[in-house]
PDB file of C-alpha atoms in Angstrom:
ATOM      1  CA  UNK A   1      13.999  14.126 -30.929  1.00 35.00           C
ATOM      2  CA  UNK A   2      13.225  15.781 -27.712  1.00 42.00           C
ATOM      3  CA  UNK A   3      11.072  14.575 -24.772  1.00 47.00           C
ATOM      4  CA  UNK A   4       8.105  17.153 -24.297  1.00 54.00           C
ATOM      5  CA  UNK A   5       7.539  17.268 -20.835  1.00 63.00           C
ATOM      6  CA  UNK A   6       4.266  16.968 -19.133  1.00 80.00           C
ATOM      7  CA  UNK A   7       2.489  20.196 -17.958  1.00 84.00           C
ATOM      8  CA  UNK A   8       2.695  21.422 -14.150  1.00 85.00           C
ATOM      9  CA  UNK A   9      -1.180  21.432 -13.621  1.00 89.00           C
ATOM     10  CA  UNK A  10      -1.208  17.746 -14.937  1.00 90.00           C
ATOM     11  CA  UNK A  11       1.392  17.054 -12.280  1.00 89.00           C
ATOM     12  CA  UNK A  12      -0.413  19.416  -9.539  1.00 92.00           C
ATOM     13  CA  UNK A  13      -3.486  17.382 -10.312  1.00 93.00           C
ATOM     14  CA  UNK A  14      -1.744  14.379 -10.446  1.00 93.00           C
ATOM     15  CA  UNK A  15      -0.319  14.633  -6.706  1.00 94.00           C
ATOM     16  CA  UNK A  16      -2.944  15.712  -5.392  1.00 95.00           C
ATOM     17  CA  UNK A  17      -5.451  12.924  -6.180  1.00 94.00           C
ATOM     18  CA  UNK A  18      -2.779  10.447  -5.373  1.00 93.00           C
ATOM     19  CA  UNK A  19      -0.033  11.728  -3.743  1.00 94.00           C
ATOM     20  CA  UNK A  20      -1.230  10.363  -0.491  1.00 94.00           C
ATOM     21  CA  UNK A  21      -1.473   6.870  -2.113  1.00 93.00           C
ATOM     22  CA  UNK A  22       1.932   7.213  -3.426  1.00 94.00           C
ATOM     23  CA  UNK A  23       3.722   8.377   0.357  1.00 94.00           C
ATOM     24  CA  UNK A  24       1.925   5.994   2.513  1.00 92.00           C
ATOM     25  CA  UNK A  25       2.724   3.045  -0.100  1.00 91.00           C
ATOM     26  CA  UNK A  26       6.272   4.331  -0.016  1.00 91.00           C
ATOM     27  CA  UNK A  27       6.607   4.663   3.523  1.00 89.00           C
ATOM     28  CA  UNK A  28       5.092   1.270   3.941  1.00 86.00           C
ATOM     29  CA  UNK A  29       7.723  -0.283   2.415  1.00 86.00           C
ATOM     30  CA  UNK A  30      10.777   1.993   3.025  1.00 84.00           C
ATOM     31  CA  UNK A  31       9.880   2.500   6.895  1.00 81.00           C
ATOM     32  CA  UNK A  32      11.282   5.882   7.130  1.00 83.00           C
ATOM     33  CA  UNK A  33      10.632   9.220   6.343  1.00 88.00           C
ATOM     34  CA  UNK A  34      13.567  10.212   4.198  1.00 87.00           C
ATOM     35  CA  UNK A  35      13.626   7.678   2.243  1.00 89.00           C
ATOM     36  CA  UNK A  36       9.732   7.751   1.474  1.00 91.00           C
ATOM     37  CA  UNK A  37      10.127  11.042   0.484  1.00 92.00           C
ATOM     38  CA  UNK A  38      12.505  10.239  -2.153  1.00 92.00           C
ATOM     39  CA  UNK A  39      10.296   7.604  -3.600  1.00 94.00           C
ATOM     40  CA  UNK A  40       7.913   9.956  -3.710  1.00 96.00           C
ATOM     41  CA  UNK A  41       9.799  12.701  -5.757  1.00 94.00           C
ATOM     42  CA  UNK A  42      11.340  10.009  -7.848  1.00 94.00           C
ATOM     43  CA  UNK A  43       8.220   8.589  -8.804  1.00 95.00           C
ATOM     44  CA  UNK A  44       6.993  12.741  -9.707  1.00 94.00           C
ATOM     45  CA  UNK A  45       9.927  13.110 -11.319  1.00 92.00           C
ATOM     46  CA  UNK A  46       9.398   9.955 -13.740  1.00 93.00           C
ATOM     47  CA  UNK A  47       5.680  10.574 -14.352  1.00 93.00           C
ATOM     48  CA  UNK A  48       6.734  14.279 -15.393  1.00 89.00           C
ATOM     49  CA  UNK A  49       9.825  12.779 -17.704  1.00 88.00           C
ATOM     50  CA  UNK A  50       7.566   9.768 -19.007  1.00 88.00           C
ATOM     51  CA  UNK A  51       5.323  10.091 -22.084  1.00 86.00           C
ATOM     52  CA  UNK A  52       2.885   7.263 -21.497  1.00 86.00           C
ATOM     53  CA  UNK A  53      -0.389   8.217 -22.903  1.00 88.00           C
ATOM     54  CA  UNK A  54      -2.401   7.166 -20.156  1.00 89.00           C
ATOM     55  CA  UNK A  55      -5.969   5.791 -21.443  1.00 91.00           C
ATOM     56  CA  UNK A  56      -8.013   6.261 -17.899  1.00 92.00           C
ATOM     57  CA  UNK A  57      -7.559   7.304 -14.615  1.00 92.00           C
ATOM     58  CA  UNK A  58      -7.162   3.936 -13.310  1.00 92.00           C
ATOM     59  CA  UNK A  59      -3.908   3.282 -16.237  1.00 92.00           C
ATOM     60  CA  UNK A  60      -2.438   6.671 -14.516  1.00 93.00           C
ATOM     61  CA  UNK A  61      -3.022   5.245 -10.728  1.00 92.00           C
ATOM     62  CA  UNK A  62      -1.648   1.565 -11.867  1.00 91.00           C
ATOM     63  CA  UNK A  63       1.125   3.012 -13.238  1.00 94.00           C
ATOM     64  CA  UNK A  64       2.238   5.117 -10.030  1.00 95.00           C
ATOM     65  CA  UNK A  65       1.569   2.036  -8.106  1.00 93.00           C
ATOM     66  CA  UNK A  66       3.633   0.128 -10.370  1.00 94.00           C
ATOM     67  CA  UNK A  67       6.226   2.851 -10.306  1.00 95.00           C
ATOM     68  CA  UNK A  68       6.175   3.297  -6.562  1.00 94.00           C
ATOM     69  CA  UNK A  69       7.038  -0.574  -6.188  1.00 92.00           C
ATOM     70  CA  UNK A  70       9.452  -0.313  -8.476  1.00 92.00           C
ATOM     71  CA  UNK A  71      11.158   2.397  -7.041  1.00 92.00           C
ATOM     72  CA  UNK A  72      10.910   0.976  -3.225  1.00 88.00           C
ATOM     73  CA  UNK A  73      12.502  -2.370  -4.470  1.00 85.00           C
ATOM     74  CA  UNK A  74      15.131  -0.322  -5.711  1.00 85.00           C
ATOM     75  CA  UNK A  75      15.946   1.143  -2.589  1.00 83.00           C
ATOM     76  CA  UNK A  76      16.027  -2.541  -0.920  1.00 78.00           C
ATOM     77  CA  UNK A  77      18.392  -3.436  -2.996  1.00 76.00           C
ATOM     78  CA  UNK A  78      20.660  -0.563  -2.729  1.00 72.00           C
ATOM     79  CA  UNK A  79      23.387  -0.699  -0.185  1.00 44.00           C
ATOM     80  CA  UNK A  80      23.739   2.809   0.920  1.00 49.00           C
ATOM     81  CA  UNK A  81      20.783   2.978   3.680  1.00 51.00           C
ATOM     82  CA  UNK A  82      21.313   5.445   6.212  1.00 46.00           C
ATOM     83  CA  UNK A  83      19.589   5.863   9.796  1.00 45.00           C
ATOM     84  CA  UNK A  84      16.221   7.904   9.464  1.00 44.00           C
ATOM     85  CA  UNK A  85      13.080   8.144  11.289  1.00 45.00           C
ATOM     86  CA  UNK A  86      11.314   4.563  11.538  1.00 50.00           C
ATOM     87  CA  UNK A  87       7.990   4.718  10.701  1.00 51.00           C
ATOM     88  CA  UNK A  88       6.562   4.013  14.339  1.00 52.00           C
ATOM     89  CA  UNK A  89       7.869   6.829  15.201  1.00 51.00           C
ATOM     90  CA  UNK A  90       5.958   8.999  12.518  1.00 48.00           C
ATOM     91  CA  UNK A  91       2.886   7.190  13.229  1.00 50.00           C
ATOM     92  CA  UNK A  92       2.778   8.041  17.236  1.00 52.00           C
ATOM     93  CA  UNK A  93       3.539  11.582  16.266  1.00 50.00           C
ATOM     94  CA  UNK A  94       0.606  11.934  13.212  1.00 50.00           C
ATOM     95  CA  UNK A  95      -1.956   9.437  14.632  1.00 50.00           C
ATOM     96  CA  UNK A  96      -4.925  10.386  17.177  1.00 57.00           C
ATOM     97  CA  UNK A  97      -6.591   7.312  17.313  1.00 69.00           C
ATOM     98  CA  UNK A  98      -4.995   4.648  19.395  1.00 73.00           C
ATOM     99  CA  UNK A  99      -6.431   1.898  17.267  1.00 73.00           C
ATOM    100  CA  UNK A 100      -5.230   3.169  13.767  1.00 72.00           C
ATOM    101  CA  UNK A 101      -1.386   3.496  15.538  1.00 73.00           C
ATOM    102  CA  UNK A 102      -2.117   0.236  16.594  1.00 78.00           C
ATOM    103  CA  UNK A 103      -2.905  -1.252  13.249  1.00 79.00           C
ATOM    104  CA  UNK A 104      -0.016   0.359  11.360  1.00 74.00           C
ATOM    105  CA  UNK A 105       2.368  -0.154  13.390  1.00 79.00           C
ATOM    106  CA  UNK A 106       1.997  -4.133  12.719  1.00 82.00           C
ATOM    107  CA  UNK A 107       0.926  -3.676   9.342  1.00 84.00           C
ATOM    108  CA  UNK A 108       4.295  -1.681   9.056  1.00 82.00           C
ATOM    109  CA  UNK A 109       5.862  -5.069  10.556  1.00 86.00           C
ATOM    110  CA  UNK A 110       5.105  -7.379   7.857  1.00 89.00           C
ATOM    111  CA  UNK A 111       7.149  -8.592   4.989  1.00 90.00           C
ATOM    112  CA  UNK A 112       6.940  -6.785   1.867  1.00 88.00           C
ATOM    113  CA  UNK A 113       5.024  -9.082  -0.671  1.00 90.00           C
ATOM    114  CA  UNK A 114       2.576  -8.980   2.418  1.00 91.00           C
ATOM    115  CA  UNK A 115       2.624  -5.229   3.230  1.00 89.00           C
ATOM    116  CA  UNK A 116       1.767  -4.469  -0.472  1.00 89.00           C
ATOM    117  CA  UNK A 117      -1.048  -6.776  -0.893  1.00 92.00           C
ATOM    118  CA  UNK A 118      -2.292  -5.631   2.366  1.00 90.00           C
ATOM    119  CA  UNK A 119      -2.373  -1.954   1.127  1.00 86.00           C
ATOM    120  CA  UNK A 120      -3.688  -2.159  -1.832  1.00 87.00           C
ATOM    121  CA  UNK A 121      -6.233  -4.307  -0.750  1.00 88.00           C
ATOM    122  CA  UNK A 122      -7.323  -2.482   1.500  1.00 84.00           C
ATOM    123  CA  UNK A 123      -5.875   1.164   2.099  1.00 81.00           C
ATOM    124  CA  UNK A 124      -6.569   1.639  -1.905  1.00 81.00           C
ATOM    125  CA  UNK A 125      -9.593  -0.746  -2.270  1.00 84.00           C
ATOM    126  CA  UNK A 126      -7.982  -2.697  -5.588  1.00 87.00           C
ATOM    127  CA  UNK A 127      -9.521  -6.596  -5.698  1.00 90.00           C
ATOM    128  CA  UNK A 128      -7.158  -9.076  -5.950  1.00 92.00           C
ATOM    129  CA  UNK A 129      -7.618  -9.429 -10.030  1.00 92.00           C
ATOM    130  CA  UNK A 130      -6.183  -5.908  -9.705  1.00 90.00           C
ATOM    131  CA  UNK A 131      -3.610  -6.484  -7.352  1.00 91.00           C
ATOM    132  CA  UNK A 132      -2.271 -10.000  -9.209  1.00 92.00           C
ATOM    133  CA  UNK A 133      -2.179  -7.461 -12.707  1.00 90.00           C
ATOM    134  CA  UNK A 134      -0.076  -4.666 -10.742  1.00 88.00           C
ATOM    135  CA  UNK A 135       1.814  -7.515  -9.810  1.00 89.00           C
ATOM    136  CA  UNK A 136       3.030  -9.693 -11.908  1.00 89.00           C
ATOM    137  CA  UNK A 137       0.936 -12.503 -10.211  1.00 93.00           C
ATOM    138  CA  UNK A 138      -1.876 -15.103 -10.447  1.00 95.00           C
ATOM    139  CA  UNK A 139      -4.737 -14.220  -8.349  1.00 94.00           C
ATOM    140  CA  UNK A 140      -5.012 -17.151  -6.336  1.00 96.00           C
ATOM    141  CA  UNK A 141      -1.135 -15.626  -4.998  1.00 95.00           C
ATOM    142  CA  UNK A 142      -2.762 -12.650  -4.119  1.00 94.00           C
ATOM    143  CA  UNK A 143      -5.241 -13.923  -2.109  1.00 95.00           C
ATOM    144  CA  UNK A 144      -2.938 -16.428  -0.319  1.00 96.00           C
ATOM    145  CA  UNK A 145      -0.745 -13.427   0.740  1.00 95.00           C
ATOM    146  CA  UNK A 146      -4.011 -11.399   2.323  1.00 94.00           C
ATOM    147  CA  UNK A 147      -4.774 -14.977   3.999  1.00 95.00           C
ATOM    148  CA  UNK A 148      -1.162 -14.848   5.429  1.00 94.00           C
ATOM    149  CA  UNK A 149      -1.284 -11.434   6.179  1.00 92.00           C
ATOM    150  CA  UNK A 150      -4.840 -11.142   7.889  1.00 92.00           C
ATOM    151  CA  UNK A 151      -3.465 -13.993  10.401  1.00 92.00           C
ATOM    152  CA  UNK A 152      -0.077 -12.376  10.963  1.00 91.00           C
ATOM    153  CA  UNK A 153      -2.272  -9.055  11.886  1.00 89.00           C
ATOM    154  CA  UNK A 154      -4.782 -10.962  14.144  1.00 88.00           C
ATOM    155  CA  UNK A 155      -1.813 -12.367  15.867  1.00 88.00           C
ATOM    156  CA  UNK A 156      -0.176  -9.459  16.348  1.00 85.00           C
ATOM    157  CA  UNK A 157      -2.996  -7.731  17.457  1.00 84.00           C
ATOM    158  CA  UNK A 158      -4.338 -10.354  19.826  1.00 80.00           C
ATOM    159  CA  UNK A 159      -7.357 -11.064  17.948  1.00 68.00           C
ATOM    160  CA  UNK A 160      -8.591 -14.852  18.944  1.00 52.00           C
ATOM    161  CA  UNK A 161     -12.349 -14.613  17.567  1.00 48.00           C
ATOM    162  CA  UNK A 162     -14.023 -11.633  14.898  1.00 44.00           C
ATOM    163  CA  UNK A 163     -15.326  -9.879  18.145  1.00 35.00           C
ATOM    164  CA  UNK A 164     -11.818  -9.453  19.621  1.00 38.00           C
ATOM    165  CA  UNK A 165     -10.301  -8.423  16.382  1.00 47.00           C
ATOM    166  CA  UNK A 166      -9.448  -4.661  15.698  1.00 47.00           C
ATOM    167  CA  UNK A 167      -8.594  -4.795  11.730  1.00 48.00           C
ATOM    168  CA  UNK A 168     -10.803  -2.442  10.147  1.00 43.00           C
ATOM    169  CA  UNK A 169     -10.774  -1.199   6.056  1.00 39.00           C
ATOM    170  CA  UNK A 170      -8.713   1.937   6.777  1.00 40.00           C
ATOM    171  CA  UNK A 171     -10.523   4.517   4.476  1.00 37.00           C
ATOM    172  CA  UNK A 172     -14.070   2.654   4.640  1.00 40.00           C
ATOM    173  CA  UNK A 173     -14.979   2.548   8.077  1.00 43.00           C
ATOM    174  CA  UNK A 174     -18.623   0.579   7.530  1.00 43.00           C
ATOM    175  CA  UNK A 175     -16.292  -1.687   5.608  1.00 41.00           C
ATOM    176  CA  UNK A 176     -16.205  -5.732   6.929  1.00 41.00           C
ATOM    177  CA  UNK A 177     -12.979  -5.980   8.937  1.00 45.00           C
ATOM    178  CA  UNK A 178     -10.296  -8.020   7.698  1.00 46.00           C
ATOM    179  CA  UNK A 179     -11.598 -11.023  10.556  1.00 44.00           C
ATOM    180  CA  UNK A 180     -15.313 -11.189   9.283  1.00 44.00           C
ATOM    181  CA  UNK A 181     -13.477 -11.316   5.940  1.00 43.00           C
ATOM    182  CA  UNK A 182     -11.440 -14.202   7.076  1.00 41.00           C
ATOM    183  CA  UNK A 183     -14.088 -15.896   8.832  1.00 41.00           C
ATOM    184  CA  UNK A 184     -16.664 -15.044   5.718  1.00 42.00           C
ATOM    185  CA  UNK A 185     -14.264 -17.414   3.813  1.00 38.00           C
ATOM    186  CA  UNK A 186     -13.770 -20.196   6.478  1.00 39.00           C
ATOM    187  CA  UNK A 187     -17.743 -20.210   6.658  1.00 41.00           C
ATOM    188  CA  UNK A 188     -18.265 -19.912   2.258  1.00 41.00           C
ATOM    189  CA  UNK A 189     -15.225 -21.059   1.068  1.00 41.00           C
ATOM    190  CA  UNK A 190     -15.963 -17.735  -1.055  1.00 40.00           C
ATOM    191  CA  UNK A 191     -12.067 -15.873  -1.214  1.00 36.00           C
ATOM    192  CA  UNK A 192     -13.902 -12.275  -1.982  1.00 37.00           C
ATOM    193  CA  UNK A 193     -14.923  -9.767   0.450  1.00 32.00           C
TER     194      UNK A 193
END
């Protein structure tokens, strides 16, 4: 029996709610251009192929996410990488504000389990219940890997107290920066923002 394929306005609707979410993950991880744009159209491609019947919106946007992982640890593993664009590059040409370059550029530095805890976290606002689910963690990993990453950022970003520190929630700016999130749970042992 034949595959029906998913309708173009479900996919038009589809990318553009979280198209963004699926490119900057993608580039996050792949560090180029090229080859973010290929995750991108790979993981189109398989959500227009795939007949998941998604129950909400947030099923649909954990399944790109889980897809988009997927498809960038692919990549790593492949052998065939090629020279492209690195994604410094793309950020001093795309970013006005000094401090946003700033931050991705060493978020774009860290390792990959950290990157994508990072991003989630905080570029698409998932807690770290979500993030363990997506995956295939316990919690308490989650929030180890945000520890390690928020101290790899304030290092490379020359943070040495909250006042110093430039980490800010990248789509809510009256957000609590990653610091007063770090010092929040030195002060309350609490590991929530």
């Amino acid at each position: 029996m034949k595959k029906e394929l998913r309708s173009d306005a479900f996919l038009q609707d589809v990318m553009e709610r979280w198209g963004d979410m699926v490119y900057r993950l993608a580039l996050g991880h792949a560090g180029n251009i090229a080859d973010a744009e290929d995750i991108y159209q790979d993981v189109f491609l398989r959500l227009l192929r795939d007949t998941t019947a998604f129950k909400t919106e947030e099923h649909l946007k954990a399944w790109l996410l889980r897809v988009t992982l997927n498809c960038c640890h692919d990549l790593a593993r492949s052998t065939q990488r090629r020279g492209t664009l690195e994604l410094s590059e793309l950020i001093a040409d795309e970013s006005a504000d000094p401090a946003a370059e700033e931050l991705w550029q060493a978020v774009a530095v860290l390792p990959p389990k950290l990157l994508t805890v990072i991003h989630l976290f905080y570029a698409e606002g998932y807690t770290t219940e979500q993030i363990a689910l997506l995956l295939h963690c316990r919690p308490a990993t989650v929030r180890t890997r945000l520890h390690r990453a928020r101290k790899e950022l304030k290092q490379l970003l020359g943070g040495e107290n909250d006042e110093e520190c430039r980490l800010e929630r990248v789509r809510e700016p009256d957000a609590p920066s990653i610091c007063a999130a770090t010092a929040e749970t030195a002060r309350t042992g609490s590991r929530r923002l």
